[in-house]
Amino acid sequence: DTGVSQDPRHKITKRGQNVTFRCDPISEHNRLYWYRQTLGQGPEFLTYFQNEAQLEKSRLLSDRFSAERPKGSFSTLEIQRTEQGDSAMYLCASPERGEKLFFGSGTQLSVL
Amino acid sequence: GESVGLHLPTLSVQEGDNSIINCAYSNSASDYFIWYKQESGKGPQFIIDIRSNMDKRQGQRVTVLLNKTVKHLSLQIAATQPGDSAVYFCAGYLSGGSYIPTFGRGTSLIVHP
């Protein structure tokens, strides 16, 4: 157990629906990352937070995607009007002792 | 930016053999690297890291070698066990940049008993 919790573990939705994922990072760690991973690929960076501030966003993060981290604790990633191409594993990570990222088990999204 | 990539998508070995997984990176300004192991249905798990001021680092049954001249690093697993079967990723960080690691595509290690 890395201490990073993600919920839900699996999500099946129909195209066009909105979905929201939650991440609870290692407590007291001020940085939190979201990555996306498709089958056979390495994790691709989406966005990261330092406390409640969203400091960087990837070009992968279209305007249908939004992430928040109220109060600098847990974070949510919302995808609006889901498309089949959004099907992927969404990973959350937070660092311990510097840059070393610890990942949660991810949320597997399937868009039908 | 930085890009990292692994040389082989799949590596098959016999139990007890040593495994070597290779990774190349593009940006000579990368100064920190991490190897991750990912089992099916799980998130990547930290294995070992190395900074650019080192060329070798050892852990328990694992060794990472860094060759900055050719921008290459490798992960060596001694006495490979079936439990080592997983996908392995290298990730690199750029010095002076944001704290955002870039991941390669991964090598699937298959250990035959």
mmCIF file with all atom_site columns, N, CA and C in Angstrom, chain A residues 2 9 31 33 35 37 40-43 45 48 56 89 91 99-106, chain B residues 32 34 36 38 41-46 49 51 89 93 98-106:
data_model
loop_
_atom_site.group_PDB
_atom_site.id
_atom_site.type_symbol
_atom_site.label_atom_id
_atom_site.label_alt_id
_atom_site.label_comp_id
_atom_site.label_asym_id
_atom_site.label_entity_id
_atom_site.label_seq_id
_atom_site.pdbx_PDB_ins_code
_atom_site.Cartn_x
_atom_site.Cartn_y
_atom_site.Cartn_z
_atom_site.occupancy
_atom_site.B_iso_or_equiv
_atom_site.pdbx_formal_charge
_atom_site.auth_seq_id
_atom_site.auth_comp_id
_atom_site.auth_asym_id
_atom_site.auth_atom_id
_atom_site.pdbx_PDB_model_num
ATOM 1   N N  . THR A 1 2   ? 0.700   2.107  -1.017  1.00 0.00 ? 2   THR A N  1
ATOM 2   C CA . THR A 1 2   ? 1.543   3.292  -1.131  1.00 0.00 ? 2   THR A CA 1
ATOM 3   C C  . THR A 1 2   ? 1.016   4.455  -0.308  1.00 0.00 ? 2   THR A C  1
ATOM 4   N N  . ARG A 1 9   ? -12.327 2.225  -8.264  1.00 0.00 ? 9   ARG A N  1
ATOM 5   C CA . ARG A 1 9   ? -11.301 1.442  -8.953  1.00 0.00 ? 9   ARG A CA 1
ATOM 6   C C  . ARG A 1 9   ? -11.669 1.218  -10.419 1.00 0.00 ? 9   ARG A C  1
ATOM 7   N N  . ARG A 1 31  ? 2.417   18.086 -3.116  1.00 0.00 ? 31  ARG A N  1
ATOM 8   C CA . ARG A 1 31  ? 2.253   17.921 -4.552  1.00 0.00 ? 31  ARG A CA 1
ATOM 9   C C  . ARG A 1 31  ? 1.414   16.687 -4.875  1.00 0.00 ? 31  ARG A C  1
ATOM 10  N N  . TYR A 1 33  ? -0.233  14.575 -8.439  1.00 0.00 ? 33  TYR A N  1
ATOM 11  C CA . TYR A 1 33  ? -0.162  14.442 -9.895  1.00 0.00 ? 33  TYR A CA 1
ATOM 12  C C  . TYR A 1 33  ? -1.304  13.554 -10.402 1.00 0.00 ? 33  TYR A C  1
ATOM 13  N N  . TYR A 1 35  ? -2.039  11.265 -13.903 1.00 0.00 ? 35  TYR A N  1
ATOM 14  C CA . TYR A 1 35  ? -1.521  10.687 -15.139 1.00 0.00 ? 35  TYR A CA 1
ATOM 15  C C  . TYR A 1 35  ? -2.626  9.845  -15.785 1.00 0.00 ? 35  TYR A C  1
ATOM 16  N N  . GLN A 1 37  ? -3.035  6.448  -18.449 1.00 0.00 ? 37  GLN A N  1
ATOM 17  C CA . GLN A 1 37  ? -2.294  5.341  -19.052 1.00 0.00 ? 37  GLN A CA 1
ATOM 18  C C  . GLN A 1 37  ? -3.215  4.485  -19.901 1.00 0.00 ? 37  GLN A C  1
ATOM 19  N N  . GLY A 1 40  ? -0.544  -0.744 -22.972 1.00 0.00 ? 40  GLY A N  1
ATOM 20  C CA . GLY A 1 40  ? 0.723   -0.871 -23.673 1.00 0.00 ? 40  GLY A CA 1
ATOM 21  C C  . GLY A 1 40  ? 1.576   0.382  -23.663 1.00 0.00 ? 40  GLY A C  1
ATOM 22  N N  . GLN A 1 41  ? 1.109   1.408  -22.985 1.00 0.00 ? 41  GLN A N  1
ATOM 23  C CA . GLN A 1 41  ? 1.842   2.671  -22.938 1.00 0.00 ? 41  GLN A CA 1
ATOM 24  C C  . GLN A 1 41  ? 2.251   3.005  -21.520 1.00 0.00 ? 41  GLN A C  1
ATOM 25  N N  . GLY A 1 42  ? 3.237   3.872  -21.406 1.00 0.00 ? 42  GLY A N  1
ATOM 26  C CA . GLY A 1 42  ? 3.593   4.381  -20.091 1.00 0.00 ? 42  GLY A CA 1
ATOM 27  C C  . GLY A 1 42  ? 2.634   5.464  -19.659 1.00 0.00 ? 42  GLY A C  1
ATOM 28  N N  . PRO A 1 43  ? 2.630   5.793  -18.388 1.00 0.00 ? 43  PRO A N  1
ATOM 29  C CA . PRO A 1 43  ? 1.765   6.878  -17.903 1.00 0.00 ? 43  PRO A CA 1
ATOM 30  C C  . PRO A 1 43  ? 2.097   8.202  -18.601 1.00 0.00 ? 43  PRO A C  1
ATOM 31  N N  . PHE A 1 45  ? 1.539   12.326 -18.457 1.00 0.00 ? 45  PHE A N  1
ATOM 32  C CA . PHE A 1 45  ? 1.231   13.400 -17.516 1.00 0.00 ? 45  PHE A CA 1
ATOM 33  C C  . PHE A 1 45  ? -0.001  14.175 -17.954 1.00 0.00 ? 45  PHE A C  1
ATOM 34  N N  . TYR A 1 48  ? -0.613  18.707 -12.480 1.00 0.00 ? 48  TYR A N  1
ATOM 35  C CA . TYR A 1 48  ? -0.192  18.546 -11.102 1.00 0.00 ? 48  TYR A CA 1
ATOM 36  C C  . TYR A 1 48  ? -0.466  19.790 -10.271 1.00 0.00 ? 48  TYR A C  1
ATOM 37  N N  . GLU A 1 56  ? 0.567   23.090 -13.493 1.00 0.00 ? 56  GLU A N  1
ATOM 38  C CA . GLU A 1 56  ? 0.858   22.758 -14.884 1.00 0.00 ? 56  GLU A CA 1
ATOM 39  C C  . GLU A 1 56  ? -0.184  21.795 -15.427 1.00 0.00 ? 56  GLU A C  1
ATOM 40  N N  . MET A 1 89  ? -6.638  4.076  -17.909 1.00 0.00 ? 89  MET A N  1
ATOM 41  C CA . MET A 1 89  ? -6.426  4.047  -16.465 1.00 0.00 ? 89  MET A CA 1
ATOM 42  C C  . MET A 1 89  ? -5.985  5.445  -16.051 1.00 0.00 ? 89  MET A C  1
ATOM 43  N N  . LEU A 1 91  ? -4.369  7.612  -13.169 1.00 0.00 ? 91  LEU A N  1
ATOM 44  C CA . LEU A 1 91  ? -3.505  7.385  -12.013 1.00 0.00 ? 91  LEU A CA 1
ATOM 45  C C  . LEU A 1 91  ? -3.245  8.683  -11.271 1.00 0.00 ? 91  LEU A C  1
ATOM 46  N N  . GLU A 1 99  ? 11.346  13.830 -5.184  1.00 0.00 ? 99  GLU A N  1
ATOM 47  C CA . GLU A 1 99  ? 10.653  13.623 -6.451  1.00 0.00 ? 99  GLU A CA 1
ATOM 48  C C  . GLU A 1 99  ? 10.055  12.247 -6.599  1.00 0.00 ? 99  GLU A C  1
ATOM 49  N N  . LYS A 1 100 ? 10.369  11.343 -5.724  1.00 0.00 ? 100 LYS A N  1
ATOM 50  C CA . LYS A 1 100 ? 9.948   9.951  -5.883  1.00 0.00 ? 100 LYS A CA 1
ATOM 51  C C  . LYS A 1 100 ? 8.435   9.841  -5.780  1.00 0.00 ? 100 LYS A C  1
ATOM 52  N N  . LEU A 1 101 ? 7.776   9.540  -6.910  1.00 0.00 ? 101 LEU A N  1
ATOM 53  C CA . LEU A 1 101 ? 6.321   9.486  -6.910  1.00 0.00 ? 101 LEU A CA 1
ATOM 54  C C  . LEU A 1 101 ? 5.816   8.132  -6.453  1.00 0.00 ? 101 LEU A C  1
ATOM 55  N N  . PHE A 1 102 ? 4.790   8.169  -5.630  1.00 0.00 ? 102 PHE A N  1
ATOM 56  C CA . PHE A 1 102 ? 4.086   6.960  -5.228  1.00 0.00 ? 102 PHE A CA 1
ATOM 57  C C  . PHE A 1 102 ? 2.685   7.036  -5.824  1.00 0.00 ? 102 PHE A C  1
ATOM 58  N N  . PHE A 1 103 ? 2.327   5.964  -6.526  1.00 0.00 ? 103 PHE A N  1
ATOM 59  C CA . PHE A 1 103 ? 1.074   5.945  -7.268  1.00 0.00 ? 103 PHE A CA 1
ATOM 60  C C  . PHE A 1 103 ? -0.018  5.193  -6.520  1.00 0.00 ? 103 PHE A C  1
ATOM 61  N N  . GLY A 1 104 ? -1.243  5.618  -6.767  1.00 0.00 ? 104 GLY A N  1
ATOM 62  C CA . GLY A 1 104 ? -2.386  4.837  -6.341  1.00 0.00 ? 104 GLY A CA 1
ATOM 63  C C  . GLY A 1 104 ? -2.630  3.707  -7.326  1.00 0.00 ? 104 GLY A C  1
ATOM 64  N N  . SER A 1 105 ? -3.651  2.914  -7.067  1.00 0.00 ? 105 SER A N  1
ATOM 65  C CA . SER A 1 105 ? -3.954  1.775  -7.932  1.00 0.00 ? 105 SER A CA 1
ATOM 66  C C  . SER A 1 105 ? -4.708  2.179  -9.189  1.00 0.00 ? 105 SER A C  1
ATOM 67  N N  . GLY A 1 106 ? -5.129  3.426  -9.242  1.00 0.00 ? 106 GLY A N  1
ATOM 68  C CA . GLY A 1 106 ? -5.753  3.921  -10.452 1.00 0.00 ? 106 GLY A CA 1
ATOM 69  C C  . GLY A 1 106 ? -7.249  3.697  -10.529 1.00 0.00 ? 106 GLY A C  1
ATOM 70  N N  . TYR B 2 32  ? 17.752  12.950 -13.033 1.00 0.00 ? 32  TYR B N  1
ATOM 71  C CA . TYR B 2 32  ? 17.231  12.038 -12.031 1.00 0.00 ? 32  TYR B CA 1
ATOM 72  C C  . TYR B 2 32  ? 16.340  11.030 -12.737 1.00 0.00 ? 32  TYR B C  1
ATOM 73  N N  . ILE B 2 34  ? 14.042  7.183  -12.353 1.00 0.00 ? 34  ILE B N  1
ATOM 74  C CA . ILE B 2 34  ? 13.404  6.198  -11.477 1.00 0.00 ? 34  ILE B CA 1
ATOM 75  C C  . ILE B 2 34  ? 12.959  5.019  -12.314 1.00 0.00 ? 34  ILE B C  1
ATOM 76  N N  . TYR B 2 36  ? 10.227  1.936  -12.331 1.00 0.00 ? 36  TYR B N  1
ATOM 77  C CA . TYR B 2 36  ? 8.977   1.490  -11.728 1.00 0.00 ? 36  TYR B CA 1
ATOM 78  C C  . TYR B 2 36  ? 8.612   0.108  -12.244 1.00 0.00 ? 36  TYR B C  1
ATOM 79  N N  . GLN B 2 38  ? 5.178   -2.332 -12.726 1.00 0.00 ? 38  GLN B N  1
ATOM 80  C CA . GLN B 2 38  ? 3.724   -2.268 -12.719 1.00 0.00 ? 38  GLN B CA 1
ATOM 81  C C  . GLN B 2 38  ? 3.136   -3.648 -12.989 1.00 0.00 ? 38  GLN B C  1
ATOM 82  N N  . GLY B 2 41  ? -3.315  -4.391 -13.361 1.00 0.00 ? 41  GLY B N  1
ATOM 83  C CA . GLY B 2 41  ? -4.382  -3.836 -12.545 1.00 0.00 ? 41  GLY B CA 1
ATOM 84  C C  . GLY B 2 41  ? -3.926  -2.960 -11.400 1.00 0.00 ? 41  GLY B C  1
ATOM 85  N N  . LYS B 2 42  ? -2.627  -2.680 -11.341 1.00 0.00 ? 42  LYS B N  1
ATOM 86  C CA . LYS B 2 42  ? -2.102  -1.856 -10.244 1.00 0.00 ? 42  LYS B CA 1
ATOM 87  C C  . LYS B 2 42  ? -1.373  -0.638 -10.798 1.00 0.00 ? 42  LYS B C  1
ATOM 88  N N  . GLY B 2 43  ? -1.140  0.328  -9.938  1.00 0.00 ? 43  GLY B N  1
ATOM 89  C CA . GLY B 2 43  ? -0.344  1.478  -10.323 1.00 0.00 ? 43  GLY B CA 1
ATOM 90  C C  . GLY B 2 43  ? 1.136   1.145  -10.305 1.00 0.00 ? 43  GLY B C  1
ATOM 91  N N  . PRO B 2 44  ? 1.960   1.954  -10.949 1.00 0.00 ? 44  PRO B N  1
ATOM 92  C CA . PRO B 2 44  ? 3.415   1.727  -10.930 1.00 0.00 ? 44  PRO B CA 1
ATOM 93  C C  . PRO B 2 44  ? 3.959   1.775  -9.504  1.00 0.00 ? 44  PRO B C  1
ATOM 94  N N  . GLN B 2 45  ? 4.902   0.889  -9.245  1.00 0.00 ? 45  GLN B N  1
ATOM 95  C CA . GLN B 2 45  ? 5.506   0.774  -7.918  1.00 0.00 ? 45  GLN B CA 1
ATOM 96  C C  . GLN B 2 45  ? 6.984   1.134  -8.008  1.00 0.00 ? 45  GLN B C  1
ATOM 97  N N  . PHE B 2 46  ? 7.427   2.035  -7.152  1.00 0.00 ? 46  PHE B N  1
ATOM 98  C CA . PHE B 2 46  ? 8.830   2.452  -7.145  1.00 0.00 ? 46  PHE B CA 1
ATOM 99  C C  . PHE B 2 46  ? 9.751   1.267  -6.877  1.00 0.00 ? 46  PHE B C  1
ATOM 100 N N  . ASP B 2 49  ? 15.984  4.390  -7.708  1.00 0.00 ? 49  ASP B N  1
ATOM 101 C CA . ASP B 2 49  ? 16.246  5.639  -8.408  1.00 0.00 ? 49  ASP B CA 1
ATOM 102 C C  . ASP B 2 49  ? 17.744  5.887  -8.482  1.00 0.00 ? 49  ASP B C  1
ATOM 103 N N  . ARG B 2 51  ? 20.593  9.356  -9.405  1.00 0.00 ? 51  ARG B N  1
ATOM 104 C CA . ARG B 2 51  ? 20.844  10.726 -9.824  1.00 0.00 ? 51  ARG B CA 1
ATOM 105 C C  . ARG B 2 51  ? 22.006  10.737 -10.816 1.00 0.00 ? 51  ARG B C  1
ATOM 106 N N  . PHE B 2 89  ? 9.027   0.341  -16.185 1.00 0.00 ? 89  PHE B N  1
ATOM 107 C CA . PHE B 2 89  ? 9.147   1.646  -16.818 1.00 0.00 ? 89  PHE B CA 1
ATOM 108 C C  . PHE B 2 89  ? 10.333  2.403  -16.236 1.00 0.00 ? 89  PHE B C  1
ATOM 109 N N  . TYR B 2 93  ? 13.606  12.905 -15.064 1.00 0.00 ? 93  TYR B N  1
ATOM 110 C CA . TYR B 2 93  ? 13.303  14.277 -14.680 1.00 0.00 ? 93  TYR B CA 1
ATOM 111 C C  . TYR B 2 93  ? 14.358  15.199 -15.285 1.00 0.00 ? 93  TYR B C  1
ATOM 112 N N  . SER B 2 98  ? 10.285  21.576 -14.036 1.00 0.00 ? 98  SER B N  1
ATOM 113 C CA . SER B 2 98  ? 9.217   21.265 -13.110 1.00 0.00 ? 98  SER B CA 1
ATOM 114 C C  . SER B 2 98  ? 9.378   19.823 -12.645 1.00 0.00 ? 98  SER B C  1
ATOM 115 N N  . TYR B 2 99  ? 8.752   19.505 -11.578 1.00 0.00 ? 99  TYR B N  1
ATOM 116 C CA . TYR B 2 99  ? 8.886   18.166 -11.001 1.00 0.00 ? 99  TYR B CA 1
ATOM 117 C C  . TYR B 2 99  ? 7.948   17.192 -11.704 1.00 0.00 ? 99  TYR B C  1
ATOM 118 N N  . ILE B 2 100 ? 8.115   17.028 -12.998 1.00 0.00 ? 100 ILE B N  1
ATOM 119 C CA . ILE B 2 100 ? 7.214   16.176 -13.775 1.00 0.00 ? 100 ILE B CA 1
ATOM 120 C C  . ILE B 2 100 ? 8.019   15.099 -14.472 1.00 0.00 ? 100 ILE B C  1
ATOM 121 N N  . PRO B 2 101 ? 7.932   13.868 -14.003 1.00 0.00 ? 101 PRO B N  1
ATOM 122 C CA . PRO B 2 101 ? 8.676   12.806 -14.665 1.00 0.00 ? 101 PRO B CA 1
ATOM 123 C C  . PRO B 2 101 ? 8.013   12.396 -15.972 1.00 0.00 ? 101 PRO B C  1
ATOM 124 N N  . THR B 2 102 ? 8.850   12.058 -16.947 1.00 0.00 ? 102 THR B N  1
ATOM 125 C CA . THR B 2 102 ? 8.386   11.556 -18.237 1.00 0.00 ? 102 THR B CA 1
ATOM 126 C C  . THR B 2 102 ? 8.659   10.067 -18.287 1.00 0.00 ? 102 THR B C  1
ATOM 127 N N  . PHE B 2 103 ? 7.645   9.289  -18.642 1.00 0.00 ? 103 PHE B N  1
ATOM 128 C CA . PHE B 2 103 ? 7.749   7.839  -18.663 1.00 0.00 ? 103 PHE B CA 1
ATOM 129 C C  . PHE B 2 103 ? 7.963   7.314  -20.072 1.00 0.00 ? 103 PHE B C  1
ATOM 130 N N  . GLY B 2 104 ? 8.708   6.227  -20.167 1.00 0.00 ? 104 GLY B N  1
ATOM 131 C CA . GLY B 2 104 ? 8.819   5.489  -21.412 1.00 0.00 ? 104 GLY B CA 1
ATOM 132 C C  . GLY B 2 104 ? 7.650   4.538  -21.581 1.00 0.00 ? 104 GLY B C  1
ATOM 133 N N  . ARG B 2 105 ? 7.700   3.724  -22.636 1.00 0.00 ? 105 ARG B N  1
ATOM 134 C CA . ARG B 2 105 ? 6.582   2.839  -22.964 1.00 0.00 ? 105 ARG B CA 1
ATOM 135 C C  . ARG B 2 105 ? 6.546   1.580  -22.117 1.00 0.00 ? 105 ARG B C  1
ATOM 136 N N  . GLY B 2 106 ? 7.653   1.153  -21.599 1.00 0.00 ? 106 GLY B N  1
ATOM 137 C CA . GLY B 2 106 ? 7.640   -0.030 -20.744 1.00 0.00 ? 106 GLY B CA 1
ATOM 138 C C  . GLY B 2 106 ? 8.136   -1.279 -21.429 1.00 0.00 ? 106 GLY B C  1
#
